[in-house]
Coordinates of C-alpha atoms in Angstrom, one line a residue:
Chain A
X7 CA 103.5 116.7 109.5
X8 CA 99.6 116.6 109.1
X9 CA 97.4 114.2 110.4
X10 CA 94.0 113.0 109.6
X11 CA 90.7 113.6 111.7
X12 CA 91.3 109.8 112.7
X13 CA 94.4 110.3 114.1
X14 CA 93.3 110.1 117.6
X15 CA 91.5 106.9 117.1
X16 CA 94.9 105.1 115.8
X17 CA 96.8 105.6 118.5
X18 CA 94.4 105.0 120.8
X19 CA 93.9 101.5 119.1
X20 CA 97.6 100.9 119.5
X21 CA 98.8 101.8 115.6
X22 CA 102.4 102.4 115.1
X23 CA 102.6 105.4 113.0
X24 CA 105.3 106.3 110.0
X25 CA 105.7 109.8 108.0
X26 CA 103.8 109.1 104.7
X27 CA 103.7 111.8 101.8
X28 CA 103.6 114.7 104.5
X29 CA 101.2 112.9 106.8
X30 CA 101.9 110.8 110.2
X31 CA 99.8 107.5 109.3
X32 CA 99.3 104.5 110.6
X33 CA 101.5 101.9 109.0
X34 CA 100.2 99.0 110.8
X35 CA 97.9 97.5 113.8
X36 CA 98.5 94.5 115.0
X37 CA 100.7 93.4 112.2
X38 CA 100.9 93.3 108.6
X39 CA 100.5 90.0 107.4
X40 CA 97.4 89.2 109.8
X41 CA 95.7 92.8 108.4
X42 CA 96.8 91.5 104.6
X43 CA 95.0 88.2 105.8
X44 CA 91.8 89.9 107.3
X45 CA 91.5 91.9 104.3
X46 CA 91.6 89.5 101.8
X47 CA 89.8 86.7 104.3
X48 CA 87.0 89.1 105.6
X49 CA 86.9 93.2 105.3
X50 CA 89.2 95.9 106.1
X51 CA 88.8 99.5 106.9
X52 CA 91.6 102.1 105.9
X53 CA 91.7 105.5 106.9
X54 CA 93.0 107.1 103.3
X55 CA 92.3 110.6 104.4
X56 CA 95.6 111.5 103.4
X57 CA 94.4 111.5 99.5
X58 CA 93.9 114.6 97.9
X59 CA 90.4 115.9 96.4
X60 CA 89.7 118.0 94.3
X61 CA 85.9 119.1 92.5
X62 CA 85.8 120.0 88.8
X63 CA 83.0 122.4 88.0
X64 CA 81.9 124.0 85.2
X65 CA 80.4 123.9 81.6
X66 CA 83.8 122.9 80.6
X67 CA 84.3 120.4 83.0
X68 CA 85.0 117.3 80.8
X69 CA 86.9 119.5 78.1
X70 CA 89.3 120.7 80.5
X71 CA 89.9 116.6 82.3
X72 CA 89.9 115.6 78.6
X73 CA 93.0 117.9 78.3
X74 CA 94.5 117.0 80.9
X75 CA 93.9 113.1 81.0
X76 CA 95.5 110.3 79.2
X77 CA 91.9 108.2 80.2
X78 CA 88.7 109.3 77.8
X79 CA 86.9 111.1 80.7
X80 CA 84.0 111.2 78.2
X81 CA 83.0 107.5 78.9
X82 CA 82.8 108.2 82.3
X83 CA 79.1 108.2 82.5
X84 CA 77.3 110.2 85.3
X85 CA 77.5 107.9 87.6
X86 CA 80.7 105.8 87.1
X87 CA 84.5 105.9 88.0
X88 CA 87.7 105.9 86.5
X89 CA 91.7 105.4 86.7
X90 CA 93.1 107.7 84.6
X91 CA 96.6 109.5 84.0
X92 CA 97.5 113.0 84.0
X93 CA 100.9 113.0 82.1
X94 CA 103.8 115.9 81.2
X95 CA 104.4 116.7 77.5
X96 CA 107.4 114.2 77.4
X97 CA 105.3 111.2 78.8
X98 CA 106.6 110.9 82.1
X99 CA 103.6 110.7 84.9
X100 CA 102.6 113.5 87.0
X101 CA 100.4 111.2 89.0
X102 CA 97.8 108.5 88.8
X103 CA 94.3 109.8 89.8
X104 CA 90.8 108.6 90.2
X105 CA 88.2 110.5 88.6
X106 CA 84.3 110.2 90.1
X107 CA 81.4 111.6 87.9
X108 CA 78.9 113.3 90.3
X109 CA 76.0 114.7 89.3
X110 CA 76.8 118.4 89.1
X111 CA 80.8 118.0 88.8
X112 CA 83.7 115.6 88.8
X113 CA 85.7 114.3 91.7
X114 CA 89.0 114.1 91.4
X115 CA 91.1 111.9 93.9
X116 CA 95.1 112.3 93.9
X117 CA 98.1 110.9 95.4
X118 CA 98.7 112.4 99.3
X119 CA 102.4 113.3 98.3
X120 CA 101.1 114.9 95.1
X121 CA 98.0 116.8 96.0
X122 CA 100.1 120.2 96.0
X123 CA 101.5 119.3 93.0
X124 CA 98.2 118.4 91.1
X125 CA 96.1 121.1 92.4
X126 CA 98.8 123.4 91.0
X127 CA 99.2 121.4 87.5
X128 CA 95.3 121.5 87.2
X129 CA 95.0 125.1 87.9
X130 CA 98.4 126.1 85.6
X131 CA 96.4 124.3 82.4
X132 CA 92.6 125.5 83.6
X133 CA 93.1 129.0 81.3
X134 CA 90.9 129.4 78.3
X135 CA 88.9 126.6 80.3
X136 CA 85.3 127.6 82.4
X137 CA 85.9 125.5 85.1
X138 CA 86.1 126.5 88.8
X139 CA 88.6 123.9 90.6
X140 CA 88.5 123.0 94.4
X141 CA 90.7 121.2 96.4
X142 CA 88.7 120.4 99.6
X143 CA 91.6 117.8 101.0
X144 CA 91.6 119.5 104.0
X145 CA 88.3 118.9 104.8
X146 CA 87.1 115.5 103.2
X147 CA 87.6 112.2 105.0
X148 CA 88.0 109.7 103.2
X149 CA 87.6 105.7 103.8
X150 CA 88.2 102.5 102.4
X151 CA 86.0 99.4 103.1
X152 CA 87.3 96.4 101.3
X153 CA 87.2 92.5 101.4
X154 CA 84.6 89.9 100.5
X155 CA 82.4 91.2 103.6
X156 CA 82.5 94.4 102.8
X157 CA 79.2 94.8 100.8
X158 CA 77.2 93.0 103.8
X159 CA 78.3 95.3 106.1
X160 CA 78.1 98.8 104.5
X161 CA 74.8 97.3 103.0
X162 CA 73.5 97.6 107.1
X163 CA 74.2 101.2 107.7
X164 CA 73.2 103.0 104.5
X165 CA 70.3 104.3 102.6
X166 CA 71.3 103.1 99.3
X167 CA 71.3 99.7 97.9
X168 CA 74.8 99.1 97.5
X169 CA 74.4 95.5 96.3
X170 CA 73.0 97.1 93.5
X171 CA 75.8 99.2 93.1
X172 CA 78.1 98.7 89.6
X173 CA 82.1 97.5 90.2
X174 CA 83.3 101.3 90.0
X175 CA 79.8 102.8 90.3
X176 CA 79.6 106.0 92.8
X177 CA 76.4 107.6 94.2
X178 CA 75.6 110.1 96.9
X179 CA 73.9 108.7 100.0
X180 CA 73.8 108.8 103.9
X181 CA 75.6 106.6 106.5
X182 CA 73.9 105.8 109.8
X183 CA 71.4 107.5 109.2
X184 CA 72.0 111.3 108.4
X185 CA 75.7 111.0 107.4
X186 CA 76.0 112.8 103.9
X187 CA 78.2 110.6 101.9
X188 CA 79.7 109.7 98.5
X189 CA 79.7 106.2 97.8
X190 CA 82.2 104.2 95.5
X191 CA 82.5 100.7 94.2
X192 CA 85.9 101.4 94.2
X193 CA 89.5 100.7 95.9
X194 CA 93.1 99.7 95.6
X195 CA 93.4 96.1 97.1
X196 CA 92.4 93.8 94.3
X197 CA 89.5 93.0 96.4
X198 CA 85.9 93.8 95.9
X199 CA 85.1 97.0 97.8
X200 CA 83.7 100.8 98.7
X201 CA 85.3 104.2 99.4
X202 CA 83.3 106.6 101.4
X203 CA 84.1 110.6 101.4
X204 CA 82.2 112.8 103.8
X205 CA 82.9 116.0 105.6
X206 CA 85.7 115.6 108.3
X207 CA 83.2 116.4 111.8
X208 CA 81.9 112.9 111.1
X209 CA 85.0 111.0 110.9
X210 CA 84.9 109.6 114.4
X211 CA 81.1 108.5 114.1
X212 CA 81.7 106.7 111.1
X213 CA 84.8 104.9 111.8
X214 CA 83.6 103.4 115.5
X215 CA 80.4 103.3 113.6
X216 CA 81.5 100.8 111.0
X217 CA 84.3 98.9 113.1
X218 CA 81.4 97.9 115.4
X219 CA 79.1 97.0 112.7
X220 CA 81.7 94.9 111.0
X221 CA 83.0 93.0 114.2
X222 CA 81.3 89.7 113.4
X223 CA 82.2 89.8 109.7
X224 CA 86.0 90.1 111.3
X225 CA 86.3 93.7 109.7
X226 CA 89.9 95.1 111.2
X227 CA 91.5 98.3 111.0
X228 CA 94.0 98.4 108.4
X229 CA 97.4 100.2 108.1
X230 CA 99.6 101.5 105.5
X231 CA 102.0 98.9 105.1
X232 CA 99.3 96.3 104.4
X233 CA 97.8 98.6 101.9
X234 CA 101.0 98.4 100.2
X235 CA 101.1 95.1 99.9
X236 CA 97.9 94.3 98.9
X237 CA 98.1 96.6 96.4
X238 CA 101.2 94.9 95.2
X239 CA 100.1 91.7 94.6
X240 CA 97.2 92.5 91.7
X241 CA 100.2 94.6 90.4
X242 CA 98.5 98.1 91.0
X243 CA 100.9 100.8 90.8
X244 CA 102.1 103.5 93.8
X245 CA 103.6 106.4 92.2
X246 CA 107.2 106.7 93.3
X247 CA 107.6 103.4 92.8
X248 CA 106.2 101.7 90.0
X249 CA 105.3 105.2 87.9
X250 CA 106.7 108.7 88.4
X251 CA 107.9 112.0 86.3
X252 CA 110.7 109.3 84.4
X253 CA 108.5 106.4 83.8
X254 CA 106.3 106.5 80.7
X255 CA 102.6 104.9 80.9
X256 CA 103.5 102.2 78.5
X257 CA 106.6 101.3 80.6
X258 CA 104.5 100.7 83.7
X259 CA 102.2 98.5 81.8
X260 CA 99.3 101.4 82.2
X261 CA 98.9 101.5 77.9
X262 CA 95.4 100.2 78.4
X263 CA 94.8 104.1 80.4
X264 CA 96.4 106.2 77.5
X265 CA 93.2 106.5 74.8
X266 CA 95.2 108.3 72.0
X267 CA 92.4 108.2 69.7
X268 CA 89.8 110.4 72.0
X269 CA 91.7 113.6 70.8
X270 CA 94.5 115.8 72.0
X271 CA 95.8 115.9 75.5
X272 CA 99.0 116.8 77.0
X273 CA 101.5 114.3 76.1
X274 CA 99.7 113.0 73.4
X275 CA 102.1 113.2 70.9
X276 CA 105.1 111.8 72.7
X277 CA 103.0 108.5 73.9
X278 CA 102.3 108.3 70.6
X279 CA 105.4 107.9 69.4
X280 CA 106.7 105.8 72.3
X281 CA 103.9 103.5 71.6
X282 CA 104.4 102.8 67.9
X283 CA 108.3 102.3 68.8
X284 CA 107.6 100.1 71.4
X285 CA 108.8 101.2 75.2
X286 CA 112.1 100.9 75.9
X287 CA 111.7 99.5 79.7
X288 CA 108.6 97.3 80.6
X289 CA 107.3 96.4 84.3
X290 CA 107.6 93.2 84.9
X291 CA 106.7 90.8 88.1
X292 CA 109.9 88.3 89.4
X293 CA 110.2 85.6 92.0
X294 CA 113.1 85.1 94.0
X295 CA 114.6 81.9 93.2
X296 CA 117.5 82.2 95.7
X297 CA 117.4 83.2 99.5
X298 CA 116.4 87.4 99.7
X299 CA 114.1 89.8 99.7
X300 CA 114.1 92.5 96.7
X301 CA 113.5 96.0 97.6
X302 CA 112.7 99.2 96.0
X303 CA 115.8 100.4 94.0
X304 CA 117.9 97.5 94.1
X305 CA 119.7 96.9 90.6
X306 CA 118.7 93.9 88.6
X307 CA 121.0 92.5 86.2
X308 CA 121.1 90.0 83.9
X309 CA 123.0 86.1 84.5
X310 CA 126.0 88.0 82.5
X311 CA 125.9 90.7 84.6
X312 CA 124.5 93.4 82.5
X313 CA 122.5 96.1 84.3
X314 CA 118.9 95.7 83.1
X315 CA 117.3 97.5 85.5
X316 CA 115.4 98.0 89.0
X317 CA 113.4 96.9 91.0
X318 CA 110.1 99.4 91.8
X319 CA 108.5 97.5 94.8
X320 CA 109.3 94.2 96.4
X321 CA 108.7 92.3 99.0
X322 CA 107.1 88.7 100.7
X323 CA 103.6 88.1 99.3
X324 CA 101.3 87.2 102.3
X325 CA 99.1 85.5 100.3
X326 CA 101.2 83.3 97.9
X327 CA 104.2 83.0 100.6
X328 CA 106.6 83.7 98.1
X329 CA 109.2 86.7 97.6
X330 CA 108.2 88.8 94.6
X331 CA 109.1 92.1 93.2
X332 CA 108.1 94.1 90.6
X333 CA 111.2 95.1 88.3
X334 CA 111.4 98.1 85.6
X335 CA 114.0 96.3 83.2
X336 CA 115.1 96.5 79.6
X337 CA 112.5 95.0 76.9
X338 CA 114.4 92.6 75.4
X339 CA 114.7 90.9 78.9
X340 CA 111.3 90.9 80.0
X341 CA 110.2 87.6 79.0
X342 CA 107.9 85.6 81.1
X343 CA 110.3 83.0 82.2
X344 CA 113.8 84.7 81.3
X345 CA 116.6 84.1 84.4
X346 CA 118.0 87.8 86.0
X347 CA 119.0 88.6 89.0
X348 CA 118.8 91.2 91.7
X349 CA 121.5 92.8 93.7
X350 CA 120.9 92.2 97.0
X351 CA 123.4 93.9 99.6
X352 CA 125.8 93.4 96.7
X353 CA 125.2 89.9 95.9
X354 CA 123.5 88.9 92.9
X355 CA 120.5 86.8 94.0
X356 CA 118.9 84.4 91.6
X357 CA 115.1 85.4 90.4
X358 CA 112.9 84.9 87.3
X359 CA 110.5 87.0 85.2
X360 CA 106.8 85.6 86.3
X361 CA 103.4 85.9 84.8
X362 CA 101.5 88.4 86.8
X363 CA 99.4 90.1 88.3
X364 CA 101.1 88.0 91.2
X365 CA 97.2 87.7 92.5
X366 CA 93.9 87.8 90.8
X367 CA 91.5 90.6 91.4
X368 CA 88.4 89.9 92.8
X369 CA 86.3 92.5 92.0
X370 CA 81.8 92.0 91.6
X371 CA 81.9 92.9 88.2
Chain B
X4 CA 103.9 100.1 126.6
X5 CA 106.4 97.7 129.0
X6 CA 109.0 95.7 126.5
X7 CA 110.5 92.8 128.2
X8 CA 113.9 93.5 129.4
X9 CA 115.8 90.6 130.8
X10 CA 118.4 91.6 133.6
X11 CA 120.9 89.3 132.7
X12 CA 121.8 90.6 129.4
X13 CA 123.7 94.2 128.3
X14 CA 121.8 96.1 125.4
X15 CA 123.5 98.4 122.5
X16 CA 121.6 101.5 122.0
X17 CA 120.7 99.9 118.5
X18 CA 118.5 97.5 120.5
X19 CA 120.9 94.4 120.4
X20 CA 121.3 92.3 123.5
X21 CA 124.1 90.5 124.7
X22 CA 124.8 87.6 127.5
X23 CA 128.5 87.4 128.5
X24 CA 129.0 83.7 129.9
X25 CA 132.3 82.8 130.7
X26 CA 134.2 83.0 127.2
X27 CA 130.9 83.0 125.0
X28 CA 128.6 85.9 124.0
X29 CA 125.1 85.3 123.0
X30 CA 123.7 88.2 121.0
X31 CA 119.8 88.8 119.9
X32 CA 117.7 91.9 119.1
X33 CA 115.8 92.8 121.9
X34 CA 111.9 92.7 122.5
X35 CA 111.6 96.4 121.8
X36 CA 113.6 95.9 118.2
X37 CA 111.5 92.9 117.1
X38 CA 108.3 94.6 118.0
X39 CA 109.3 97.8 116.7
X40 CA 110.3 95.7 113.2
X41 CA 106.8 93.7 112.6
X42 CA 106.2 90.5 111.7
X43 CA 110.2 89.3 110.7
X44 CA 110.1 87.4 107.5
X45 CA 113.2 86.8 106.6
X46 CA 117.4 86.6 108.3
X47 CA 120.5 86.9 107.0
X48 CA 123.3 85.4 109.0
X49 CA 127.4 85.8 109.0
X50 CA 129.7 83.1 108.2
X51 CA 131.3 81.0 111.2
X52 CA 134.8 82.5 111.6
X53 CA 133.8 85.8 111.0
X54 CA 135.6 88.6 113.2
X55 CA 133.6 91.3 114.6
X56 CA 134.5 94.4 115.3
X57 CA 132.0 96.3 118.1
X58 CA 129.6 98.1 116.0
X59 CA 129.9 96.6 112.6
X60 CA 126.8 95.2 110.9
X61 CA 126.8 91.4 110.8
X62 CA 123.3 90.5 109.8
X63 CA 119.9 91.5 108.3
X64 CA 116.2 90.9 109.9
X65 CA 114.2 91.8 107.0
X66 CA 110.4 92.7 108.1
X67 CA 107.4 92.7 105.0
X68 CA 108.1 96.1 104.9
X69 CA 111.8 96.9 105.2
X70 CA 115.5 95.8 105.9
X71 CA 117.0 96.5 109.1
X72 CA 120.7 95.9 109.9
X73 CA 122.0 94.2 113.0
X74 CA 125.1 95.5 114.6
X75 CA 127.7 94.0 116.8
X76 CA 127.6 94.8 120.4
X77 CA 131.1 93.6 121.1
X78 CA 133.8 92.5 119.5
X79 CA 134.8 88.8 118.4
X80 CA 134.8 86.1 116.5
X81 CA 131.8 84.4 115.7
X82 CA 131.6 80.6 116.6
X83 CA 127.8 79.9 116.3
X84 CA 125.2 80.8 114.3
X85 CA 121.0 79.8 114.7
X86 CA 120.3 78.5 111.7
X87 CA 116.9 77.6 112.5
X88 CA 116.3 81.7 112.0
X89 CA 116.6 80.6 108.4
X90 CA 113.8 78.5 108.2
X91 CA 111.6 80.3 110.9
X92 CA 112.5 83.8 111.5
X93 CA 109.5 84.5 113.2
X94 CA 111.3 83.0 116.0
X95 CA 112.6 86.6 116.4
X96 CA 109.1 88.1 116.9
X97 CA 108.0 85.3 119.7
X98 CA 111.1 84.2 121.3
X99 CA 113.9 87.1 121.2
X100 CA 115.7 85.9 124.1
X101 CA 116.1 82.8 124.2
X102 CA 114.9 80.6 120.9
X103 CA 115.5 83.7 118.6
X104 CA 119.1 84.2 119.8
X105 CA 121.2 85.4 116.6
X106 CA 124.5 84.7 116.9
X107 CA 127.6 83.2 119.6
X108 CA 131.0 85.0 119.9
X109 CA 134.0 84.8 121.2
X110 CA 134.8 87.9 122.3
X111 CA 137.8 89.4 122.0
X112 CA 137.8 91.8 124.9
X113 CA 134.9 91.9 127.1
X114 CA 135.2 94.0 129.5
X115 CA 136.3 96.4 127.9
X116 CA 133.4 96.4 125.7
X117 CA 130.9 96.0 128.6
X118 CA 131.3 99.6 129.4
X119 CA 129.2 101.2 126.3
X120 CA 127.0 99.1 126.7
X121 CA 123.5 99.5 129.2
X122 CA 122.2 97.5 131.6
X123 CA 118.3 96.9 131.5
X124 CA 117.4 99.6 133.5
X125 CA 119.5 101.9 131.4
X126 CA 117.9 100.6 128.2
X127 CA 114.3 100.6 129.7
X128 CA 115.1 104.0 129.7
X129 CA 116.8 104.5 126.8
X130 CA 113.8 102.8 124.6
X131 CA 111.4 105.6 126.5
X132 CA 113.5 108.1 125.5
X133 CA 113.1 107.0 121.7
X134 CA 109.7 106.1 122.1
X135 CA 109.1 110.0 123.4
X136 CA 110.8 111.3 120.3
X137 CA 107.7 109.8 118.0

């Protein structure tokens, strides 16, 4: 099991760790909900180090991501960052990524449990391409910093003018001082927020560094299982649950990522198809109407009892105090408002098909 | 870390407590489980009536992140549940012994039963034990 350059610091600040896509993380602090809370409230700080990264160089840098990308990697100016797709020829996902345009290359960032994968799915299709690939996971730490206080406080200990920065801008600067750093508007929490990457020796520094700069904005440290379920509620996807090798981009309500007009790229064709026929399956958000909880992989079926489907990730939302899942179920039952229900430890619970995301992002746009 | 560990109760090895008084059993999850759980969010409870057999799952204490099954230190029948779990199962987290009690038997045979199970010393040690293993 590996563990980031942080590790150290978790325990000794009492986190209970969990295995997590290969790695012993922290899953929480001093409790989910009040880190859900914190972040939302105030500022959280994750330690994503986990993530895999990966640096595209090369004349034919953008040729070889447009290839390989469902997302038009071309309109990601110099300066700007991306979600994007990497698909297989039949549609399914081979992961979800992040793509960061540096000055002399692009940054990919990749799935923890998938960086193996990726790395050797980016290297298979790099031939008849000049681009030199790097994965330097092992070395890269990587942070999150979000919540609504998160600007004022990495605005304190950097060089660069991050107010100034553009929702999904990235630049290269230096933390406290003589910290080399890559700087992001960026993040997975529906909040306004920054990712950081620098080299691993600094990990420590930075993370005491910015916990005691944060204090009196009431920045935390935050866990895994908190991450999950603020990522839940603006309804962003975790591959493995609400996108994987059998779930198609249009399923998962990811069409808006696929640009099948930019040119050719690997699964092109198929998503083309699957989109003019409409997707079988759609994602869809549903809130328990009876007493339960819905949990990844239990079957939803409809009032008749019809299997229609599954549900991808579920759970109580800490900030609307409701139970809510997100489902994977058959089109023609995936209207807002239609009556299913899920099979909780064998009993049909009642829930219905909801408007979502569950929670409005709030990213400075 | 030092879990509270009440001597007047028996523990299962899957972190259940029980209190044996007279021809009634109180059973709970103990201090370790509901830390080790999270914040608890959510309890299912058995039916009145139900019989038990030692071992057998008879309740849920869902956390925000998972599902955990609660198993029947001894055997019986059960005569009372705590319904106030339903409306406020954080009651598990802050009061696991005595407010956050799950369930009341009527046991079918005590003492015989009362020999797998471990007194709080024994689970003190047990809980190191696992805690070690991590």
């Amino acid at each position: 099991m590996k563990r980031t350059p942080l590790y150290d610091r978790h325990v000794e600040m009492g986190a209970k760790t969990v295995p997590f896509g290969g790695w012993e993380m922290p899953v929480q602090y001093t409790g989910i909900i009040e880190e859900h809370h914190a972040t939302r409230s105030a500022a959280g700080l994750f330690d994503i180090s986990h993530m895999g990264q990966i640096n595209v160089r090369g004349p034919d840098a953008l040729a070889f991501l447009q290839h390989l990308c469902t997302q038009d990697v071309e309109s990601i100016a110099e300066g700007l960052a991306n979600y994007s797709l990497m698909c297989y020829p039949d549609g399914g996902i081979v992961d979800d990524i992040f793509i960061y345009h540096l000055p002399d290359r692009y940054l990919v960032v990749v799935n923890a449990s998938n960086a193996d994968k990726d790395f050797d799915w980016m290297q298979q299709h790099s031939q008849g391409f000049n681009v030199q690939l790097e994965n330097i996971s092992d070395q890269t730490t990587m942070l999150a910093l979000q919540g609504p206080r998160a600007e004022a406080i990495l605005d304190r200990i950097t060089d660069i003018d991050v107010t100034a920065l553009w929702f999904h801008g990235v630049v290269e600067g230096v933390l406290l001082g003589d910290v080399p750093a890559i700087i992001a508007r960026t993040g997975y929490t529906g909040e306004d927020g920054f990712e950081l990457f620098f080299d691993n020796m600094y990990a420590a520094r930075i993370w005491d560094g910015l916990l005691e700069e944060g204090q009196a904005d009431g920045l935390k440290p935050i866990g895994l299982g908190a991450r999950d379920s603020l990522r839940f509620e603006p309804k962003l996807a975790l591959y493995g649950h609400e996108i994987s090798e059998t779930i198609n981009p249009y399923e998962a309500a990811l069409g808006w990522v696929v640009k099948l007009d930019k040119g050719d790229f690997i699964g092109r064709e198929t998503l083309q198809r699957i989109k003019a026929e409409g997707p079988r399956r759609k994602l869809v958000g549903l809130r328990m109407v009876g007493r339960g909880i819905a949990r990844q992989g239990y079957p939803v079926q409809a009032v008749e009892g019809d299997a229609v489907g599954e549900v991808t990730s579920g759970m109580p939302s800490p900030t609307l105090g409701e139970n809510l899942a997100l489902a994977l179920v058959r089109a023609d039952v995936a209207k807002i408002g239609t009556e299913l229900d899920v099979v909780i430890r064998g009993k049909p619970v009642r829930a219905q098909v909801v408007k979502t995301p569950f929670y409005q992002t709030r990213y400075k746009k | 870390m030092a879990y509270n560990t009440p001597q007047d109760c028996l523990y299962a090895k899957s972190h259940e407590w029980v209190r044996i008084e007279g021809d009634e059993a109180t059973i709970g999850i103990s201090d370790y489980a509901q830390h080790a759980l999270g914040d608890v969010v959510f309890a299912e409870l058995p039916d009145i009536g139900r019989k038990l057999s030692k071992g057998e799952s008879f309740g849920v204490v869902e956390s925000v992140k998972a599902a955990s099954d609660v198993y029947a230190p001894i055997s019986g029948e059960v005569i009372a549940i705590n319904e106030a779990l339903l409306d406020a199962p954080e009651t598990l987290n802050s009061d696991p012994y005595d407010a956050g009690w799950i369930i009341r038997l009527r046991p079918d045979n005590a003492e015989a039963d009362r020999a797998d199970l471990l007194d709080a010393a024994a689970y003190e040690q047990h809980v190191e034990d696992e805690a070690s293993k991590h």
